Short mmCIF file of C-alpha atoms in Angstrom, two decimals:
data_model
loop_
_atom_site.label_atom_id
_atom_site.label_comp_id
_atom_site.label_asym_id
_atom_site.label_seq_id
_atom_site.Cartn_x
_atom_site.Cartn_y
_atom_site.Cartn_z
CA MET Q 1264 137.21 -132.71 49.55
CA THR Q 1265 137.03 -129.27 47.56
CA GLU Q 1266 134.33 -127.04 48.49
CA THR Q 1267 132.16 -125.34 46.06
CA ASN Q 1268 130.19 -121.93 46.58
CA GLU Q 1269 128.18 -122.64 43.31
CA ARG Q 1270 124.98 -120.86 43.57
CA SER Q 1271 121.63 -122.38 42.36
CA VAL Q 1272 117.96 -121.32 42.58
CA THR Q 1273 114.89 -123.68 42.48
CA VAL Q 1274 112.40 -122.27 40.04
CA ALA Q 1275 108.80 -123.11 38.82
CA GLY Q 1276 107.44 -122.27 35.15
CA VAL Q 1277 104.12 -122.68 33.91
CA ASP Q 1278 103.52 -122.41 30.12
CA CYS Q 1279 99.83 -122.02 29.43
CA GLY Q 1280 98.81 -122.46 25.69
CA THR Q 1281 96.06 -122.69 23.46
CA ASN Q 1282 95.59 -126.67 23.93
CA SER Q 1283 97.35 -127.50 27.00
CA ILE Q 1284 98.87 -126.20 30.35
CA ARG Q 1285 102.52 -127.75 31.69
CA LEU Q 1286 104.50 -127.44 34.99
CA LYS Q 1287 107.73 -127.81 35.54
CA ILE Q 1288 110.14 -127.14 38.75
CA SER Q 1289 113.76 -127.11 38.21
CA ARG Q 1290 116.98 -126.12 39.87
CA VAL Q 1291 119.27 -123.69 37.74
CA ASP Q 1292 122.74 -122.83 38.00
CA GLU Q 1293 125.28 -121.42 35.92
CA HIS Q 1294 125.55 -124.88 33.96
CA GLY Q 1295 121.94 -125.04 33.04
CA TYR Q 1296 119.05 -126.77 34.80
CA THR Q 1297 118.27 -130.01 36.47
CA ASP Q 1298 114.72 -131.08 36.90
CA VAL Q 1299 113.08 -131.32 40.24
CA LEU Q 1300 109.73 -132.14 39.06
CA PRO Q 1301 109.49 -133.34 35.31
CA ARG Q 1302 106.86 -131.46 33.08
CA VAL Q 1303 103.34 -132.24 34.16
CA LEU Q 1304 100.79 -131.83 31.05
CA ARG Q 1305 97.24 -131.25 31.38
CA VAL Q 1306 95.12 -130.66 28.26
CA VAL Q 1307 92.46 -127.96 28.95
CA ARG Q 1308 91.75 -126.28 25.27
CA LEU Q 1309 91.64 -122.94 26.89
CA GLY Q 1310 91.65 -121.64 23.11
CA GLN Q 1311 88.17 -123.11 22.48
CA ASP Q 1312 86.61 -121.01 19.90
CA VAL Q 1313 88.85 -118.19 20.76
CA ASP Q 1314 89.37 -117.79 16.81
CA LYS Q 1315 85.73 -117.27 16.17
CA THR Q 1316 84.62 -115.56 19.41
CA HIS Q 1317 87.69 -113.74 20.76
CA ARG Q 1318 86.82 -114.69 24.23
CA PHE Q 1319 87.77 -117.45 26.69
CA ALA Q 1320 84.67 -119.76 27.28
CA ASP Q 1321 83.46 -120.31 30.69
CA GLU Q 1322 84.11 -123.99 30.82
CA ALA Q 1323 87.52 -123.66 29.09
CA LEU Q 1324 88.44 -121.25 31.69
CA GLU Q 1325 87.21 -123.88 34.69
CA ARG Q 1326 89.39 -126.36 32.86
CA ALA Q 1327 92.29 -124.00 33.08
CA TYR Q 1328 91.44 -123.33 36.98
CA ALA Q 1329 91.19 -126.94 37.92
CA ALA Q 1330 94.58 -127.55 36.44
CA ALA Q 1331 95.88 -124.51 38.23
CA ARG Q 1332 94.46 -126.08 41.46
CA GLU Q 1333 96.40 -129.16 41.01
CA PHE Q 1334 99.68 -127.28 40.38
CA ALA Q 1335 99.02 -125.49 43.27
CA GLY Q 1336 99.04 -128.79 45.20
CA LEU Q 1337 102.17 -130.04 43.51
CA LEU Q 1338 103.86 -126.55 44.52
CA GLU Q 1339 103.05 -126.99 47.96
CA GLU Q 1340 105.14 -130.00 48.10
CA HIS Q 1341 108.38 -128.28 46.66
CA HIS Q 1342 109.95 -125.28 47.87
CA VAL Q 1343 110.58 -122.95 44.99
CA ASP Q 1344 112.50 -119.58 44.90
CA GLY Q 1345 109.99 -118.23 42.44
CA LEU Q 1346 107.19 -119.06 39.71
CA ARG Q 1347 106.99 -117.60 36.31
CA PHE Q 1348 103.41 -118.31 34.55
CA VAL Q 1349 103.40 -117.57 31.01
CA ALA Q 1350 100.38 -117.29 28.59
CA THR Q 1351 100.67 -117.20 24.79
CA SER Q 1352 98.74 -117.25 21.72
CA ALA Q 1353 95.00 -117.86 23.01
CA THR Q 1354 95.35 -115.32 26.02
CA ARG Q 1355 96.82 -112.82 23.63
CA ASP Q 1356 93.40 -112.90 21.46
CA ALA Q 1357 90.97 -113.10 24.26
CA ALA Q 1358 88.87 -109.92 25.03
CA ASN Q 1359 88.33 -111.27 28.56
CA ARG Q 1360 91.69 -112.26 29.32
CA GLU Q 1361 91.62 -110.09 32.52
CA ALA Q 1362 89.34 -112.33 33.92
CA PHE Q 1363 91.56 -115.10 33.40
CA GLU Q 1364 94.52 -113.69 34.77
CA ASP Q 1365 92.52 -112.77 37.94
CA GLY Q 1366 91.73 -116.22 38.43
CA ILE Q 1367 95.11 -117.59 37.93
CA GLU Q 1368 96.47 -115.17 40.53
CA SER Q 1369 93.92 -115.98 43.04
CA ILE Q 1370 95.00 -119.66 42.95
CA LEU Q 1371 98.56 -119.38 42.27
CA GLY Q 1372 99.65 -115.94 43.82
CA VAL Q 1373 101.29 -115.06 40.50
CA ARG Q 1374 99.77 -113.16 37.63
CA PRO Q 1375 100.12 -114.69 34.23
CA GLU Q 1376 102.45 -112.81 31.99
CA VAL Q 1377 101.16 -112.53 28.26
CA ILE Q 1378 104.18 -112.60 26.25
CA PRO Q 1379 104.34 -111.40 22.62
CA GLY Q 1380 105.28 -113.85 19.77
CA THR Q 1381 108.82 -112.64 19.56
CA GLU Q 1382 109.57 -113.46 23.55
CA GLU Q 1383 107.72 -116.94 23.06
CA ALA Q 1384 110.17 -117.48 20.07
CA ARG Q 1385 113.01 -116.61 21.96
CA LEU Q 1386 112.40 -119.06 25.03
CA SER Q 1387 111.35 -121.88 22.86
CA PHE Q 1388 114.52 -121.62 21.04
CA LEU Q 1389 116.52 -121.12 24.15
CA GLY Q 1390 114.73 -124.32 25.62
CA ALA Q 1391 115.38 -126.43 22.39
CA THR Q 1392 119.02 -125.46 21.78
CA SER Q 1393 120.25 -125.64 25.60
CA VAL Q 1394 120.12 -129.52 25.61
CA LEU Q 1395 121.07 -130.04 21.86
CA GLY Q 1396 123.74 -132.86 21.74
CA PRO Q 1397 125.57 -135.11 19.41
CA GLU Q 1398 123.76 -137.27 17.17
CA GLN Q 1399 124.14 -141.27 16.71
CA ASP Q 1400 127.17 -140.76 14.66
CA GLY Q 1401 128.76 -138.31 17.39
CA THR Q 1402 128.51 -135.28 15.07
CA MET Q 1403 126.52 -132.22 16.44
CA PRO Q 1404 123.44 -131.01 14.14
CA ALA Q 1405 124.58 -128.34 11.71
CA PRO Q 1406 123.91 -124.70 12.37
CA PRO Q 1407 122.11 -122.48 11.93
CA TYR Q 1408 119.11 -123.92 13.58
CA LEU Q 1409 115.63 -123.16 12.96
CA VAL Q 1410 113.49 -124.09 15.99
CA VAL Q 1411 109.71 -124.65 14.87
CA ASP Q 1412 107.44 -124.46 17.89
CA LEU Q 1413 103.99 -125.51 16.63
CA GLY Q 1414 101.31 -124.84 19.35
CA GLY Q 1415 97.64 -124.97 19.25
CA GLY Q 1416 97.01 -121.27 18.11
CA SER Q 1417 100.35 -119.98 16.87
CA THR Q 1418 103.41 -121.33 15.45
CA GLU Q 1419 106.76 -119.83 15.88
CA LEU Q 1420 109.99 -119.95 13.40
CA VAL Q 1421 113.04 -118.99 15.28
CA LEU Q 1422 116.60 -118.89 13.31
CA GLY Q 1423 119.82 -118.68 15.14
CA GLY Q 1424 123.38 -117.66 14.03
CA ASP Q 1425 125.67 -119.93 12.18
CA GLY Q 1426 128.51 -120.21 14.87
CA VAL Q 1427 130.66 -118.03 12.82
CA ASP Q 1428 129.31 -114.69 12.23
CA ALA Q 1429 126.38 -115.20 15.15
CA PRO Q 1430 126.66 -117.75 17.92
CA ALA Q 1431 124.58 -120.73 17.27
CA ASP Q 1432 122.51 -120.29 20.30
CA GLU Q 1433 121.65 -116.83 19.60
CA VAL Q 1434 118.49 -115.86 18.04
CA THR Q 1435 118.89 -113.63 14.90
CA HIS Q 1436 115.20 -113.92 13.38
CA ALA Q 1437 112.04 -114.84 14.83
CA PHE Q 1438 108.43 -114.59 13.60
CA SER Q 1439 105.36 -115.88 15.23
CA MET Q 1440 102.48 -116.96 12.79
CA ASN Q 1441 98.76 -117.19 13.60
CA ILE Q 1442 98.42 -120.70 12.68
CA GLY Q 1443 98.12 -124.24 14.86
CA SER Q 1444 96.59 -127.36 15.51
CA VAL Q 1445 93.37 -125.95 17.44
CA ARG Q 1446 93.02 -122.69 15.19
CA MET Q 1447 93.37 -124.66 11.78
CA THR Q 1448 90.93 -127.21 13.21
CA GLU Q 1449 88.30 -125.13 14.24
CA ARG Q 1450 88.73 -122.50 11.00
CA HIS Q 1451 89.06 -125.12 8.23
CA LEU Q 1452 88.63 -128.50 9.25
CA LEU Q 1453 85.14 -128.61 10.62
CA SER Q 1454 84.07 -132.55 9.05
CA ASP Q 1455 85.35 -135.69 10.57
CA PRO Q 1456 87.20 -136.40 8.64
CA PRO Q 1457 87.98 -133.31 6.50
CA THR Q 1458 87.07 -132.99 3.24
CA GLN Q 1459 89.45 -132.47 0.43
CA GLU Q 1460 88.10 -128.75 0.18
CA GLN Q 1461 88.42 -127.93 3.49
CA ILE Q 1462 91.92 -129.56 3.08
CA GLU Q 1463 92.77 -127.09 0.43
CA GLU Q 1464 91.49 -124.28 2.08
CA ALA Q 1465 93.82 -124.78 5.24
CA VAL Q 1466 96.98 -125.19 2.97
CA ALA Q 1467 96.24 -121.83 1.44
CA ASP Q 1468 95.72 -120.07 4.70
CA ILE Q 1469 98.72 -121.99 6.13
CA ASP Q 1470 101.19 -121.28 3.18
CA ALA Q 1471 100.11 -117.78 3.29
CA HIS Q 1472 101.24 -117.07 6.77
CA ILE Q 1473 104.75 -119.14 6.21
CA GLU Q 1474 105.35 -116.86 3.08
CA GLU Q 1475 104.83 -113.81 5.26
CA ALA Q 1476 107.23 -115.37 7.89
CA PHE Q 1477 109.66 -115.92 5.44
CA ARG Q 1478 109.86 -112.17 4.52
CA THR Q 1479 111.38 -111.90 8.14
CA VAL Q 1480 113.00 -115.11 8.88
CA PRO Q 1481 115.51 -116.12 6.04
CA ALA Q 1482 114.66 -119.98 6.05
CA GLU Q 1483 116.91 -120.67 3.27
CA ARG Q 1484 119.96 -120.35 5.66
CA THR Q 1485 118.72 -123.40 7.89
CA GLY Q 1486 121.03 -126.11 8.67
CA THR Q 1487 119.05 -128.13 11.11
CA ILE Q 1488 115.22 -127.86 11.75
CA ILE Q 1489 114.53 -128.70 15.42
CA GLY Q 1490 110.63 -129.22 16.03
CA VAL Q 1491 109.13 -128.67 19.39
CA SER Q 1492 105.59 -128.92 20.67
CA GLY Q 1493 103.15 -131.74 21.26
CA THR Q 1494 101.91 -131.99 17.43
CA VAL Q 1495 105.60 -132.34 16.59
CA THR Q 1496 106.65 -135.13 19.05
CA THR Q 1497 103.33 -136.95 18.70
CA MET Q 1498 103.75 -137.27 14.86
CA THR Q 1499 107.16 -138.34 15.48
CA ALA Q 1500 106.24 -141.00 17.76
CA LEU Q 1501 103.43 -142.40 15.25
CA SER Q 1502 106.24 -142.48 12.46
CA MET Q 1503 108.13 -144.77 14.83
CA GLY Q 1504 105.43 -147.11 15.29
CA LEU Q 1505 105.35 -146.59 18.81
CA SER Q 1506 102.58 -148.38 20.67
CA GLU Q 1507 102.63 -145.96 23.58
CA TYR Q 1508 104.11 -142.44 23.83
CA ASN Q 1509 107.96 -142.73 24.88
CA HIS Q 1510 109.63 -139.35 25.83
CA ALA Q 1511 113.13 -140.78 25.80
CA ALA Q 1512 112.95 -142.37 22.51
CA VAL Q 1513 111.39 -139.43 20.74
CA ASP Q 1514 113.59 -136.91 21.90
CA GLY Q 1515 116.56 -136.09 19.74
CA ARG Q 1516 115.10 -138.43 16.93
CA ARG Q 1517 116.00 -137.59 13.49
CA VAL Q 1518 113.13 -138.18 10.88
CA SER Q 1519 113.03 -137.71 7.14
CA ILE Q 1520 110.49 -135.09 5.75
CA ASP Q 1521 109.31 -137.86 3.07
CA GLU Q 1522 108.54 -140.20 6.03
CA ILE Q 1523 106.58 -137.69 8.29
CA THR Q 1524 104.90 -136.14 5.35
CA ASP Q 1525 103.19 -139.56 4.71
CA VAL Q 1526 102.21 -140.12 8.40
CA ASP Q 1527 100.87 -136.58 8.71
CA THR Q 1528 98.79 -137.00 5.63
CA ARG Q 1529 97.58 -140.70 7.05
CA PHE Q 1530 96.54 -138.93 10.35
CA LEU Q 1531 95.05 -135.91 8.55
CA LEU Q 1532 92.74 -138.03 6.38
CA MET Q 1533 91.61 -140.24 9.29
CA SER Q 1534 88.36 -140.13 11.51
CA ARG Q 1535 88.98 -139.03 15.16
CA ALA Q 1536 87.30 -142.60 15.98
CA ASP Q 1537 89.97 -144.28 14.37
CA ARG Q 1538 92.98 -142.06 15.76
CA ARG Q 1539 91.47 -143.23 19.14
CA ALA Q 1540 93.16 -146.43 18.50
CA TYR Q 1541 96.58 -145.25 18.73
CA LYS Q 1542 97.65 -144.94 22.55
CA THR Q 1543 100.39 -142.78 21.08
CA ILE Q 1544 98.20 -139.82 20.67
CA HIS Q 1545 97.16 -137.98 23.99
CA PRO Q 1546 93.30 -138.01 24.23
CA GLY Q 1547 93.20 -134.39 24.27
CA ARG Q 1548 94.86 -133.99 20.73
CA ILE Q 1549 92.57 -136.75 19.30
CA ASP Q 1550 90.37 -134.08 17.56
CA VAL Q 1551 93.37 -131.46 16.61
CA VAL Q 1552 96.47 -133.48 16.13
CA GLY Q 1553 95.20 -133.38 12.01
CA GLY Q 1554 95.23 -129.82 11.90
CA GLY Q 1555 98.39 -129.53 13.61
CA ALA Q 1556 99.88 -132.30 11.17
CA LEU Q 1557 99.04 -130.26 8.19
CA VAL Q 1558 100.85 -127.16 9.40
CA TRP Q 1559 103.65 -129.17 10.27
CA SER Q 1560 103.96 -130.70 6.65
CA ARG Q 1561 103.52 -127.49 5.03
CA VAL Q 1562 106.43 -125.63 7.30
CA LEU Q 1563 108.70 -128.54 6.59
CA ALA Q 1564 108.02 -128.55 2.51
CA LYS Q 1565 108.25 -124.73 2.74
CA VAL Q 1566 111.72 -124.64 4.32
CA ALA Q 1567 113.04 -127.50 2.44
CA GLU Q 1568 112.25 -126.10 -0.84
CA ARG Q 1569 113.58 -122.61 0.12
CA ALA Q 1570 116.93 -124.55 1.60
CA ASN Q 1571 117.32 -126.59 -1.07
CA ALA Q 1572 116.79 -123.96 -3.90
CA ALA Q 1573 119.41 -121.79 -2.30
CA ARG Q 1574 122.01 -124.19 -1.23
CA GLY Q 1575 121.49 -127.14 -3.42
CA ALA Q 1576 119.44 -130.18 -3.28
CA GLY Q 1577 119.84 -132.32 -0.23
CA THR Q 1578 120.43 -129.41 2.13
CA ILE Q 1579 117.48 -129.95 4.16
CA THR Q 1580 115.83 -133.43 4.17
CA SER Q 1581 115.07 -134.45 7.81
CA TYR Q 1582 114.41 -132.46 10.92
CA VAL Q 1583 115.13 -133.72 14.80
CA ALA Q 1584 112.28 -133.87 17.16
CA SER Q 1585 113.01 -131.99 20.81
CA GLU Q 1586 111.23 -132.76 23.98
CA HIS Q 1587 112.49 -129.26 24.97
CA GLY Q 1588 111.03 -125.83 24.23
CA LEU Q 1589 108.92 -122.98 25.66
CA LEU Q 1590 108.81 -124.52 29.26
CA ASP Q 1591 112.34 -125.23 29.45
CA GLY Q 1592 113.23 -121.92 28.40
CA ILE Q 1593 110.92 -120.25 30.58
CA VAL Q 1594 112.80 -121.87 33.91
CA LEU Q 1595 116.36 -121.54 32.59
CA ASP Q 1596 115.68 -117.92 31.58
CA TYR Q 1597 113.91 -117.29 34.76
CA GLY Q 1598 116.38 -118.99 36.93
CA ARG Q 1599 119.25 -117.30 35.37
CA ARG Q 1600 117.63 -113.70 36.00
CA LEU Q 1601 117.05 -114.86 39.72
CA LEU Q 1602 120.67 -115.74 39.94
CA ALA Q 1603 121.88 -112.45 38.32
CA ALA Q 1604 119.64 -110.61 40.88
#
């Protein structure tokens, strides 16, 4: 029997976003990572009203602390070499973020890292591309990859290399937009269901952010769009007609832009009561999934328009949904750094 001295570390990562908080424990080695405890997700709506008040609400903080206490219990069951807690859009915007950081540190023993949008983009790209594999016809998705991480408070556009002048898994351009499912719902889509005027105002807001992002990210170079986050995977599952959410079925699914736009529009115009009939939608996303769907539709339309104008009609007609993104990037990046140290 051949002995191996391959080194590995077991790390935990927490991704605390505007709408949800997620924990993952993985073993990382030179080949990648293997889950020890698959993703645990809790919808806490930490970003409740942050766009308006620029502060965390007391009840939102308590929801986040309750999830952190649950995570602490899970971490006691698994030996880990380190824990990295990453906080994103809502925490960047909150004036009382120090109170949140103090509370989390008292529960989990680590202080949250409030990362900038560019670092969030890099980690999302790392997570999404690290597990990218052949599609049903046996071919790999065409680079350059544009990873779209659509969160509750922000949306990151991250473009990688073409595989020739720059490695396909290397980030070349990135931009973080202050638009997301929670932010658009609280800012514009106030009626249930939203009015046409509210939708038009939201579209104008979203499109302005996308055009600003395109000044940094050359979206016309896109070979494959990879969509990550709860909004993208939820809308993908709905387009598939799943009666219940199925991670394995959604991961890697290719969906046409025309098809998902129709689904996005249907659920945007739907009342919250009607959305509750769909078990595919997590209960914590019922009220904001329409806002996320609208952001997703506009990003897809704008990227396709730009790529098809520059490289010919039919260049971009679909996207690939991924269950892997920021949280995967957190554990993989952190594990690699511990191994290197």
